[in-house]
Short mmCIF file of C-alpha atoms in Angstrom, two decimals:
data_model
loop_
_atom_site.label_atom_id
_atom_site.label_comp_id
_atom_site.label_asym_id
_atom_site.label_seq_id
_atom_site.Cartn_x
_atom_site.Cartn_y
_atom_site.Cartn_z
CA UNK A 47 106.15 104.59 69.13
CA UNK A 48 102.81 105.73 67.77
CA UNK A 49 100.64 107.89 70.03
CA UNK A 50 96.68 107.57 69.91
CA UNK A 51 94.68 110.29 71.04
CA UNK A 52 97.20 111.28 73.47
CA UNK A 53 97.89 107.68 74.59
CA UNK A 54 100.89 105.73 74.97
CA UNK A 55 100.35 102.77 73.39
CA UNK A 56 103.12 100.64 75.52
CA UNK A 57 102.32 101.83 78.92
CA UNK A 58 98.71 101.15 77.68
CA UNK A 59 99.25 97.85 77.35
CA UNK A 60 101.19 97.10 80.46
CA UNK A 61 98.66 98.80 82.70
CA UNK A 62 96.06 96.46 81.84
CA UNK A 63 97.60 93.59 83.52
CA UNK A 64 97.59 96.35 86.80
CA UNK A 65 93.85 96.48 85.88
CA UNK A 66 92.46 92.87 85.85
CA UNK A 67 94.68 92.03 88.64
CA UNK A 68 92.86 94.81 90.77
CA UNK A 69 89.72 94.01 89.67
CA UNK A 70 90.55 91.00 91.13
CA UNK A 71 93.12 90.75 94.26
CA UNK A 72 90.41 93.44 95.81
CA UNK A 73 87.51 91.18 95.61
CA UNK A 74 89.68 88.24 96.66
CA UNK A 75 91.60 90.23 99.75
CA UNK A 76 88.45 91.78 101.10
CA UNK A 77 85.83 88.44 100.94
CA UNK A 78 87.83 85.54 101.14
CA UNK A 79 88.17 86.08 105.05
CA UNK A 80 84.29 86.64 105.48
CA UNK A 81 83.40 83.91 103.25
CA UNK A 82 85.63 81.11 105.07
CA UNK A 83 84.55 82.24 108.60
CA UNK A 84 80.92 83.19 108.38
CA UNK A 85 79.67 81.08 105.93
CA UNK A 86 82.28 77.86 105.43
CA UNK A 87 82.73 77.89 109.08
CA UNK A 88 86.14 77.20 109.04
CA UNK A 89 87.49 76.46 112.53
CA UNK A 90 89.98 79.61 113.86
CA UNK A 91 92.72 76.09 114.42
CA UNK A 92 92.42 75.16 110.45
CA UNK A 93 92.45 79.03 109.62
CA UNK A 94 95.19 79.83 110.99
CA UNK A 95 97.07 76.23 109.81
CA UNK A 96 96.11 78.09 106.50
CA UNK A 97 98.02 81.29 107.26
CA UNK A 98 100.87 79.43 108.08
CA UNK A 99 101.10 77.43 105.02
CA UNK A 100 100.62 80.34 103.21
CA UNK A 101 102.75 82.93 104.63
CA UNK A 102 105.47 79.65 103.83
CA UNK A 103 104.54 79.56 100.53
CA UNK A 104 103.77 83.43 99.60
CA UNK A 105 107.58 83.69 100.62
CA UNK A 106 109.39 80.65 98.45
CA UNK A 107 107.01 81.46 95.33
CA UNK A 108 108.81 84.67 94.17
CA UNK A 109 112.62 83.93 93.97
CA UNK A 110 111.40 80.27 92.68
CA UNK A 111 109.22 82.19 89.99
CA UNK A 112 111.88 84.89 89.37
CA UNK A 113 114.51 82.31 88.74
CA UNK A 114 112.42 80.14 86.19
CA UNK A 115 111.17 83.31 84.76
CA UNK A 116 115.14 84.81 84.18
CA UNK A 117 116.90 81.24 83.20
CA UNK A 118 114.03 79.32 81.48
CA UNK A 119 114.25 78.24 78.02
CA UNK A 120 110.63 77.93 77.69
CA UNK A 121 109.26 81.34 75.98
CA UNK A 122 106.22 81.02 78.24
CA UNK A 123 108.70 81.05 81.11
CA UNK A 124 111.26 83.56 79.80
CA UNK A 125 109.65 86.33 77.80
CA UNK A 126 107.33 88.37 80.30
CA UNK A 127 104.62 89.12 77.39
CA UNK A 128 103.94 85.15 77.55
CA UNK A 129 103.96 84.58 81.02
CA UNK A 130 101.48 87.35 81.41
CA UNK A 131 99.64 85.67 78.12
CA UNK A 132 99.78 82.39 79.49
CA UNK A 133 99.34 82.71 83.22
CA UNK A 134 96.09 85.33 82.72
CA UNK A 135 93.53 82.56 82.00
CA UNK A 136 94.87 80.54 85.19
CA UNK A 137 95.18 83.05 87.30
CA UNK A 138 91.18 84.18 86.61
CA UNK A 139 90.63 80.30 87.34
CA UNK A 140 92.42 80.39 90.55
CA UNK A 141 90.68 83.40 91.91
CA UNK A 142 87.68 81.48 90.96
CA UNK A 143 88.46 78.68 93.43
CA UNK A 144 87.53 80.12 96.89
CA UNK A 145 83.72 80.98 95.53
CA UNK A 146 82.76 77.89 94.91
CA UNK A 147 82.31 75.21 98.01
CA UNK A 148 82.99 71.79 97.54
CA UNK A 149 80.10 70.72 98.83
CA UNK A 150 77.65 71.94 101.89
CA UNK A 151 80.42 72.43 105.08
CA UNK A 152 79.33 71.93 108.31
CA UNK A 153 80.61 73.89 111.63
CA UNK A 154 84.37 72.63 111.40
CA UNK A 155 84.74 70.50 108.40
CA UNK A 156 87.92 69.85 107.68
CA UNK A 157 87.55 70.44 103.79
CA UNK A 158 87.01 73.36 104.52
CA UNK A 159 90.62 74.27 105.89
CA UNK A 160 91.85 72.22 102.71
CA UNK A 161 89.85 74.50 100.54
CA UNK A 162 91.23 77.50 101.90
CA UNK A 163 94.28 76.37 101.57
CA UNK A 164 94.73 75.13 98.08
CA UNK A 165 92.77 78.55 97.30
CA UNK A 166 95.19 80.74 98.84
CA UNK A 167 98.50 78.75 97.68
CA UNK A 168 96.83 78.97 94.22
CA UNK A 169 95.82 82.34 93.91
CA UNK A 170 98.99 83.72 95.39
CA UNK A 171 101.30 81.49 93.12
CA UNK A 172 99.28 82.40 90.14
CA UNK A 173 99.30 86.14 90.95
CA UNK A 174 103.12 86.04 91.43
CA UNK A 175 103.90 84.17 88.49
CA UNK A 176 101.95 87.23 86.52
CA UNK A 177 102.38 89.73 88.25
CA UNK A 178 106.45 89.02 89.00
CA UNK A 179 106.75 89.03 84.90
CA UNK A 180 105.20 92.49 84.90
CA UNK A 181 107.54 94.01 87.38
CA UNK A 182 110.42 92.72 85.25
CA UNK A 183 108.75 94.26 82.53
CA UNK A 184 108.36 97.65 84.26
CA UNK A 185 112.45 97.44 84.82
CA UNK A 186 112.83 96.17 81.10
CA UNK A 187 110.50 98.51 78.87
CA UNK A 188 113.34 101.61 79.76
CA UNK A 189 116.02 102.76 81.78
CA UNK A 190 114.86 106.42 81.77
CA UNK A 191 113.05 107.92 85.02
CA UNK A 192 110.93 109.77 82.82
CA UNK A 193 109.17 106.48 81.17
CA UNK A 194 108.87 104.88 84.24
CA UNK A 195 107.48 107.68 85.77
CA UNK A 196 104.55 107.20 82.69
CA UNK A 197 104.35 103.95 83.75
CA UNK A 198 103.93 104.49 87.13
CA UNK A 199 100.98 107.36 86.35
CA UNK A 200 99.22 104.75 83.64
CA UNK A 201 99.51 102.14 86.61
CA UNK A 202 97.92 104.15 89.11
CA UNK A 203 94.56 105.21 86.85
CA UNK A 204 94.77 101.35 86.18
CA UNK A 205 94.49 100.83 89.98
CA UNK A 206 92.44 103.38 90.56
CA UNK A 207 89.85 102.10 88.54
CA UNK A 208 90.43 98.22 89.08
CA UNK A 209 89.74 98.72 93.07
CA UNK A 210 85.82 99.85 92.26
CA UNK A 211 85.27 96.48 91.42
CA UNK A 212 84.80 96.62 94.99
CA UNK A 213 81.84 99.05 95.09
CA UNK A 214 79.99 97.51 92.42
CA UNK A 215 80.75 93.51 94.17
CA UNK A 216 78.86 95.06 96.92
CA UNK A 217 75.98 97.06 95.04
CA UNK A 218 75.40 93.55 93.10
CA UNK A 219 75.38 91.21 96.20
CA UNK A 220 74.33 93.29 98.55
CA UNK A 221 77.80 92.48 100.30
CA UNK A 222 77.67 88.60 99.61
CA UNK A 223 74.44 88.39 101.16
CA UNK A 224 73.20 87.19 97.63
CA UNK A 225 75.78 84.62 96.74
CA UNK A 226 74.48 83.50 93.57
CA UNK A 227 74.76 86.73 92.84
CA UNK A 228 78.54 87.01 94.10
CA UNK A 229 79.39 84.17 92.39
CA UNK A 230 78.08 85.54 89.22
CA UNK A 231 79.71 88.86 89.24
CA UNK A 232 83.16 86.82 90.13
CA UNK A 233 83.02 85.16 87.11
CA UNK A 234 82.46 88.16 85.60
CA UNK A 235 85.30 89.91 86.73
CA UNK A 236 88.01 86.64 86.13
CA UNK A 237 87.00 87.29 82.48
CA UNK A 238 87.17 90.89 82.29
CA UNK A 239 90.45 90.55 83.71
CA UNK A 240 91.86 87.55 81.97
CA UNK A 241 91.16 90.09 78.88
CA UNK A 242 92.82 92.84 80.58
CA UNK A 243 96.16 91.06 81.22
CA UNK A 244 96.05 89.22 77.87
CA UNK A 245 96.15 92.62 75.88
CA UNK A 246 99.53 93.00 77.85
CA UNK A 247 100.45 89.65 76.56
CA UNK A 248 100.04 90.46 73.01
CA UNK A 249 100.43 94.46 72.67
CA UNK A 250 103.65 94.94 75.52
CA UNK A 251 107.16 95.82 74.33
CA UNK A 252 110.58 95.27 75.92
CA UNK A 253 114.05 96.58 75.13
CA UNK A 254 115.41 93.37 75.92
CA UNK A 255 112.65 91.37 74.19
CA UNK A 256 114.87 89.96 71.33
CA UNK A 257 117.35 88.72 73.97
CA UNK A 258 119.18 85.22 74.21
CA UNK A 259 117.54 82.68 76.48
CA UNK A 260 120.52 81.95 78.47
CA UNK A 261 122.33 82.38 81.72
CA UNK A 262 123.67 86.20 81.35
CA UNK A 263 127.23 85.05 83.41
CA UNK A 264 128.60 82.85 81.58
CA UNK A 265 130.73 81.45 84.70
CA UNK A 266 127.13 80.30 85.52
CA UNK A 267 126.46 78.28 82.16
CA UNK A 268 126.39 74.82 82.05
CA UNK A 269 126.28 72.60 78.67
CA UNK A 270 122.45 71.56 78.15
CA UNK A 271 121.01 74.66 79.58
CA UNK A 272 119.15 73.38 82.67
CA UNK A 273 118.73 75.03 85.61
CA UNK A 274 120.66 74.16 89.08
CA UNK A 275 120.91 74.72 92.37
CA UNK A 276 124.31 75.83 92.00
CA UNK A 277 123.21 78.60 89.84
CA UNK A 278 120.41 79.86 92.16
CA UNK A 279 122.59 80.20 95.06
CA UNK A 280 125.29 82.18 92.97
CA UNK A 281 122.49 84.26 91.21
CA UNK A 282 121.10 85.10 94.52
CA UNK A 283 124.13 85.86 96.36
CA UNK A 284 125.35 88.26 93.84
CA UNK A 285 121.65 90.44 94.16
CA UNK A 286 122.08 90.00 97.73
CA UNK A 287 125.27 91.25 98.38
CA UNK A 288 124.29 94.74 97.11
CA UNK A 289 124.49 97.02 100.02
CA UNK A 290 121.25 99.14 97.90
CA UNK A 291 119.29 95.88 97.68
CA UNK A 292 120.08 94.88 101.39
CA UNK A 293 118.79 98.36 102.33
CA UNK A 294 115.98 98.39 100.19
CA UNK A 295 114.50 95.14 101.30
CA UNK A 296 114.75 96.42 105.39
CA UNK A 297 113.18 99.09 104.54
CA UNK A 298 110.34 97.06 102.37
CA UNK A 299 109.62 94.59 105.02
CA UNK A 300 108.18 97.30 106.93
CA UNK A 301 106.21 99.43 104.48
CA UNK A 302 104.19 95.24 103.84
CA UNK A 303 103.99 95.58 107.72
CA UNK A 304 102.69 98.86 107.86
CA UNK A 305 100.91 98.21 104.84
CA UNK A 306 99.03 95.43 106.26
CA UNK A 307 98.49 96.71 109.68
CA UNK A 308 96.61 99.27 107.81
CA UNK A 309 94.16 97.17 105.65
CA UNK A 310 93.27 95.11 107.95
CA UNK A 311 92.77 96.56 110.90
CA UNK A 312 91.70 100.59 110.05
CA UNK A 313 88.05 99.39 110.34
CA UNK A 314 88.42 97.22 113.44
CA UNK A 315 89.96 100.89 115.26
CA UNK A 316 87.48 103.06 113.65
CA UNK A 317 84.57 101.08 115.01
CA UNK A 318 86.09 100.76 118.39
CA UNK A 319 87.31 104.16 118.70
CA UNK A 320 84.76 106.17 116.60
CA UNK A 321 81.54 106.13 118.48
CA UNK A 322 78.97 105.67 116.38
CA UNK A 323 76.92 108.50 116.69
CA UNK A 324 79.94 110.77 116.00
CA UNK A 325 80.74 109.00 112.75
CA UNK A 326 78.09 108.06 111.03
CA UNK A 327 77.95 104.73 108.70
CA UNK A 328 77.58 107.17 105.45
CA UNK A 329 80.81 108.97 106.41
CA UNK A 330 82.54 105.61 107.59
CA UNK A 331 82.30 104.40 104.50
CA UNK A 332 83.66 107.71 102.65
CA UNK A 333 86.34 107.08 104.97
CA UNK A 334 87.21 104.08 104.07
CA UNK A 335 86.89 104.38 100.29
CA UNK A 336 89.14 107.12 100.37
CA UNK A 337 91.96 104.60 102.07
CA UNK A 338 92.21 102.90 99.09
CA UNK A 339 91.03 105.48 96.60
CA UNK A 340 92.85 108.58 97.27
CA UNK A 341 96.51 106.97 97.03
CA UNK A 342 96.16 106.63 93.18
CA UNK A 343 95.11 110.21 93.38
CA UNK A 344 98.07 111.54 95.56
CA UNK A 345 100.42 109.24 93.70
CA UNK A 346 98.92 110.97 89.78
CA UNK A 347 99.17 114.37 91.93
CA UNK A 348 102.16 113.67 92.80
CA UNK A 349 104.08 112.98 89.02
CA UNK A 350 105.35 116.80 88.47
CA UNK A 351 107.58 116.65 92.09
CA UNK A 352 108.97 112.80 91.68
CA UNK A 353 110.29 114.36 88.26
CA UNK A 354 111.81 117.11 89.79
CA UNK A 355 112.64 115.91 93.60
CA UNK A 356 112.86 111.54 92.64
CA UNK A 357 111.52 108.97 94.02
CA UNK A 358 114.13 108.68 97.18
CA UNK A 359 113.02 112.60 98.38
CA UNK A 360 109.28 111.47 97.78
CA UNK A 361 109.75 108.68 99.99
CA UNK A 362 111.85 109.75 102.50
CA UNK A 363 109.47 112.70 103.29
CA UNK A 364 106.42 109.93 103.23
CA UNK A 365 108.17 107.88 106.28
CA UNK A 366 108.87 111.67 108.59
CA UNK A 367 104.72 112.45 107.49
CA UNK A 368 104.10 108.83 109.18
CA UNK A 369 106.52 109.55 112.17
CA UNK A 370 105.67 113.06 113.31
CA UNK A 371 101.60 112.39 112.22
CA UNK A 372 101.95 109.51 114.81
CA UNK A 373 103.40 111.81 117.58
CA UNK A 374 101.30 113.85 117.31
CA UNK A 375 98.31 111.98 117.69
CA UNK A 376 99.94 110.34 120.54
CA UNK A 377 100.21 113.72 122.48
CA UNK A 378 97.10 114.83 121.47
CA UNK A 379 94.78 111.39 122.68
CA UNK A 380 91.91 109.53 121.05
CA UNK A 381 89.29 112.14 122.79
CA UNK A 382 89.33 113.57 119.71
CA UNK A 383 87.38 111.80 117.33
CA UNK A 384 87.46 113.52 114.03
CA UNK A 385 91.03 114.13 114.35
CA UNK A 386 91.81 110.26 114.97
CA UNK A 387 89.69 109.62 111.89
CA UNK A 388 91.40 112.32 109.58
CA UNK A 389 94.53 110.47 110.95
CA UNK A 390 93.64 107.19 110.33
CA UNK A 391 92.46 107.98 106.89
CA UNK A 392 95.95 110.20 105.71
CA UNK A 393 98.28 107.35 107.19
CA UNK A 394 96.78 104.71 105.37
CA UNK A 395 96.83 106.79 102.05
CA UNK A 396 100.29 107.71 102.90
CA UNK A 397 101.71 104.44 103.15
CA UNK A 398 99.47 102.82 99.96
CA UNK A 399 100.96 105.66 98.03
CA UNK A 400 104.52 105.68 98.60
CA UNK A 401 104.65 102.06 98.09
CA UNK A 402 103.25 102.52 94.67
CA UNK A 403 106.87 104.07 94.19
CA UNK A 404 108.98 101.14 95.32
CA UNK A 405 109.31 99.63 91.72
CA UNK A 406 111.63 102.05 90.97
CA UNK A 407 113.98 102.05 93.37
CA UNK A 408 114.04 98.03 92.51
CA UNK A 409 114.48 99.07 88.88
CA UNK A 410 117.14 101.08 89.56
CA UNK A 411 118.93 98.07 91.37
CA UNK A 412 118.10 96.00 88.58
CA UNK A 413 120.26 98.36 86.13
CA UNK A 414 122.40 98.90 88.39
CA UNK A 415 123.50 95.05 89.06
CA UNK A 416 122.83 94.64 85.24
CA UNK A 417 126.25 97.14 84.99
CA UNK A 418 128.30 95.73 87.38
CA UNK A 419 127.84 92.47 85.97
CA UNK A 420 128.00 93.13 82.67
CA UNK A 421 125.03 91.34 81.61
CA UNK A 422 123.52 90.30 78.32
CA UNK A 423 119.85 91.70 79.67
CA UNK A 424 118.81 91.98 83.19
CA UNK A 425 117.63 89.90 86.26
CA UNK A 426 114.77 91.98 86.81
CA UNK A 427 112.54 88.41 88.30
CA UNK A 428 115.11 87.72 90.38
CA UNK A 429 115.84 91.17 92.05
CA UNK A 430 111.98 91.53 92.22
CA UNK A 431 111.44 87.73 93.81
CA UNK A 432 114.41 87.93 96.07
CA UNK A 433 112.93 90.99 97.55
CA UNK A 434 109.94 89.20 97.91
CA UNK A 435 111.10 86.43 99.63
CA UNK A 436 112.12 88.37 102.62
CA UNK A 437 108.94 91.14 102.71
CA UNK A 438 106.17 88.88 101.64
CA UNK A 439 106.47 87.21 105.56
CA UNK A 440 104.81 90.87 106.86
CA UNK A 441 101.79 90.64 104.85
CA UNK A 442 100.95 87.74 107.29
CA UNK A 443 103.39 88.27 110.49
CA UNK A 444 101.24 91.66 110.89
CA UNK A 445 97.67 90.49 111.53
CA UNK A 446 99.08 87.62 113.75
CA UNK A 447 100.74 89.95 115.95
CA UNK A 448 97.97 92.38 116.06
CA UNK A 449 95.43 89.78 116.93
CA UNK A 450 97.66 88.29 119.77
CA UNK A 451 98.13 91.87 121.42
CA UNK A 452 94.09 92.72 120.64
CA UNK A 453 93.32 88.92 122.36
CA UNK A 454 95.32 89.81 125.90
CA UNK A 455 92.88 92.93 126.40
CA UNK A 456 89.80 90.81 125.57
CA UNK A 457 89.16 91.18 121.64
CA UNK A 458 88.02 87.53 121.11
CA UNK A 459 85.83 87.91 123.91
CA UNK A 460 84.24 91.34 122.33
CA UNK A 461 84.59 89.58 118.54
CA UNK A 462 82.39 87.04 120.03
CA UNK A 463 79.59 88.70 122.21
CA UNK A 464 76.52 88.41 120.46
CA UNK A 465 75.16 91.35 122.44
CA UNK A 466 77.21 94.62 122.60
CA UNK A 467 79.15 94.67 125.54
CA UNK A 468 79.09 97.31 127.99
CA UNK A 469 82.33 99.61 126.89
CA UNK A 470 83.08 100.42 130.17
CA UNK A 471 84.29 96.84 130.34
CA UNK A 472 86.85 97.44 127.03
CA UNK A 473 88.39 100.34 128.48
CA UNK A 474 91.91 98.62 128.38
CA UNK A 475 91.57 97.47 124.86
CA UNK A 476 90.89 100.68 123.57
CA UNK A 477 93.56 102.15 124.78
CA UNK A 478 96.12 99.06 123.76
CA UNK A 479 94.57 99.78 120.21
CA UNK A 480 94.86 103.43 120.05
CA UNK A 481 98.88 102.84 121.30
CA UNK A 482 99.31 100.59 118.66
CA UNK A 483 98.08 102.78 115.68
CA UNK A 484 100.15 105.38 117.10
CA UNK A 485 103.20 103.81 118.10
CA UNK A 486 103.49 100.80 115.06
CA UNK A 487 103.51 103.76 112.85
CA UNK A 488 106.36 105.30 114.76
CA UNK A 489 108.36 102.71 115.10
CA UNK A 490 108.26 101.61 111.37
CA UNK A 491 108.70 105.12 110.55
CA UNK A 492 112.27 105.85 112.71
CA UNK A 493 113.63 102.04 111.23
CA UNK A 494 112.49 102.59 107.33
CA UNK A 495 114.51 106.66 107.92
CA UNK A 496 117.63 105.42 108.93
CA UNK A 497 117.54 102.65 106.59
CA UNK A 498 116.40 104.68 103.56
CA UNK A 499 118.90 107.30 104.09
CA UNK A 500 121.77 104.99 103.68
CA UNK A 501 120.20 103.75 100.24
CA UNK A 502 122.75 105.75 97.38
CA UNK A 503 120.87 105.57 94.06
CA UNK A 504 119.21 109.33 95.02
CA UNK A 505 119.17 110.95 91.72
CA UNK A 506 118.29 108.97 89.19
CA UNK A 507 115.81 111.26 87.80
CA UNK A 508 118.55 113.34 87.22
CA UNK A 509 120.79 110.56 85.58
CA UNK A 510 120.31 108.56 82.36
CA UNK A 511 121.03 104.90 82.70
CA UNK A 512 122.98 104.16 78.80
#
């Protein structure tokens, strides 16, 4: 492998599929909401039909995807290079679709909860059909901790830079305010990034990229190749029944939770916690770049220790940060303002950046089920989309359940005051907010311990997989 100025050429080239999909799954995950409540003016009944039908379909996509992807015969199905080739340009297309209204919605319009939903069920299908073909890839370029620990360092710069698309969508349209203006820039980005991800399509390598298209047990064959139920139940079970895997998805679920508690919600807290004129809007915003900023950083920071301590050490001292940060902060109360936003700031980047890690504990489970099985070349879509059947479910089952417990202290009722409400009168939900960003954390943090320190593979970084 040929290095130019410095730069590996391979990890290169997978990265940029990290980069156009940031570029864009920021811009979709931080607008989409505003755009469909403020100025659609979707009902909250047809919004949250939405969530439903997406949570449902977020959750069937990625084993469906990972099976197709690991059995097809079709090369744009079963070599990752060409799904990512393939599914760039409709991806871009699909994260297209929520920008541009049908037609003028009124207050309510049921087209409007349509739209949203064939937006959402698109983008997120799309996305996992790309983006579940690079994770396979990530397990299938190497087996050795040191290249996936390059790939995990390319992949964070990749992010790094991908989520400023943010800054500049603002700077352009003045935070959607000019539309025409949003809309432009969006197209702007869907090409940018349908470039990005095709130079993984063309330019990405794979160990196992010469392999057979074929079912890799061959107690699982059958005569013309097609796929079957039969095999997807088998397939499954065997991935399933891995006491690493079983582990590994418990603790998972959580870290989406926790993951999602924290994007959505860290600026809802701030504002009600923070006064105002103790934080101003200047540092508010620092604040809240660095949430999604600094975890690239700590993750880059972090590449000399993960090849000396491993992933599983790296993590497991992430989830006792979260835990004894949240005690803390529970003794100590929410009187103290800079402290609660130093907090709020560290747990988020905390969480963002050990999940960066997780692909290579599910790397690891892909080599090791591709031993015990003795297969032909690995399962790496399926181990990834199995997982994601069972943790996608948080990324929505987390704002529900935050907006239910924020709704029986009066959060609608604030949400929908035109005038500022007297605080006095919000006492109670202040403090039901302040227990939950002490106590979620907690919580997730004792469960994802004792799960994690049942998990075996510990020292890969030690141990060559041959």
């Amino acid at each position: 492998m040929k290095f130019v100025l410095g730069i590996h050429p391979n990890a290169l080239a997978y990265s940029m599929t990290t980069l156009g999909a940031g570029m864009m799954n920021s811009i979709f995950n931080f607008y989409y909401v505003k755009l469909f409540l403020n100025q659609y003016k979707i009902s909250e009944a047809a919004f949250h039909q939405a969530q439903v039908v997406f949570m449902i379909w977020n959750a069937i996509n990625d084993p469906l995807f990972g099976y197709i992807q690991d059995n097809s015969t079709f090369a744009c199905c079963s070599r990752r290079q060409f799904s990512i080739l393939y599914g760039a340009p409709l991806y871009a297309l699909a994260f297209l679709l929520p920008w541009f209204p049908w037609k003028h919605y009124e207050e309510g319009d049921w087209q409007s909860g349509l739209h949203l939903i064939i937006a959402l069920c698109a983008f997120d299908g799309l996305l996992t059909f790309v983006l579940l073909a690079q994770c396979a890839l990530f397990a299938e370029i190497s087996t050795r901790h040191e290249s996936r620990l390059q790939l995990i360092k390319y992949n964070q710069v990749a992010t790094l830079l991908g989520s400023t698309s943010i800054l500049f969508c603002g700077l352009i349209s003045d935070n959607m305010e000019n539309f025409a203006s949003f809309q432009a820039f969006a197209v702007l980005v869907a090409a940018l990034a349908t470039a990005c991800m095709c130079y993984t399509g063309k330019y990405s390598t794979s160990q196992y990229e010469q392999r057979e298209i074929c079912m890799e047990n061959a107690n699982l064959e059958n005569g013309n190749g097609t796929l079957s139920w039969s095999s997807v139940i088998s397939l499954t079970k065997q991935i399933m029944t891995e006491k690493n895997f079983l582990l590994f998805v418990a603790m998972n679920f959580f870290q989406v939770f926790h993951l999602a508690f924290c994007n959505n919600f860290m600026m809802i807290f701030a504002d009600n916690l923070i006064p105002k004129d103790v934080l101003s809007s200047s540092l508010r915003s620092i604040m809240y770049g660095a949430g999604f900023i600094c975890p690239q950083c700590l993750v880059l920071l972090s590449h000399t220790s993960l090849k000396k301590f491993g992933y599983y050490r790296i993590i497991l001292f992430s989830f006792y940060f979260e835990g004894v940060a949240a005690a803390a902060m529970f003794i100590l109360g929410s009187e103290h303002y800079y402290l609660l936003a130093f907090y709020l700031t560290t747990n988020m980047v905390v969480v963002q950046a050990s999940f960066s890690l997780f692909n290579l504990p599910l790397a690891d489970i892909v080599d090791a089920d591709l031993i015990k099985h003795k297969r032909r070349s690995p399962l790496s879509s399926m181990v990834f989309g199995t997982n994601a059947l069972f943790t996608k479910p948080a990324q929505s089952l987390a704002p529900m359940l935050v907006v239910t417990i924020l709704n029986q202290f009066g959060y609608e009722n604030l949400n929908n005051e035109v005038a500022q409400p007297d605080p006095r009168l919000f006492f109670g939900l202040h403090d039901a907010m302040f227990y939950l960003i002490c106590l979620v954390p907690l919580c997730i943090a004792v469960i994802q311990i004792l799960a994690w320190a049942h998990f075996s593979i510990q020292n890969s970084h030690l141990t060559a997989v041959h």
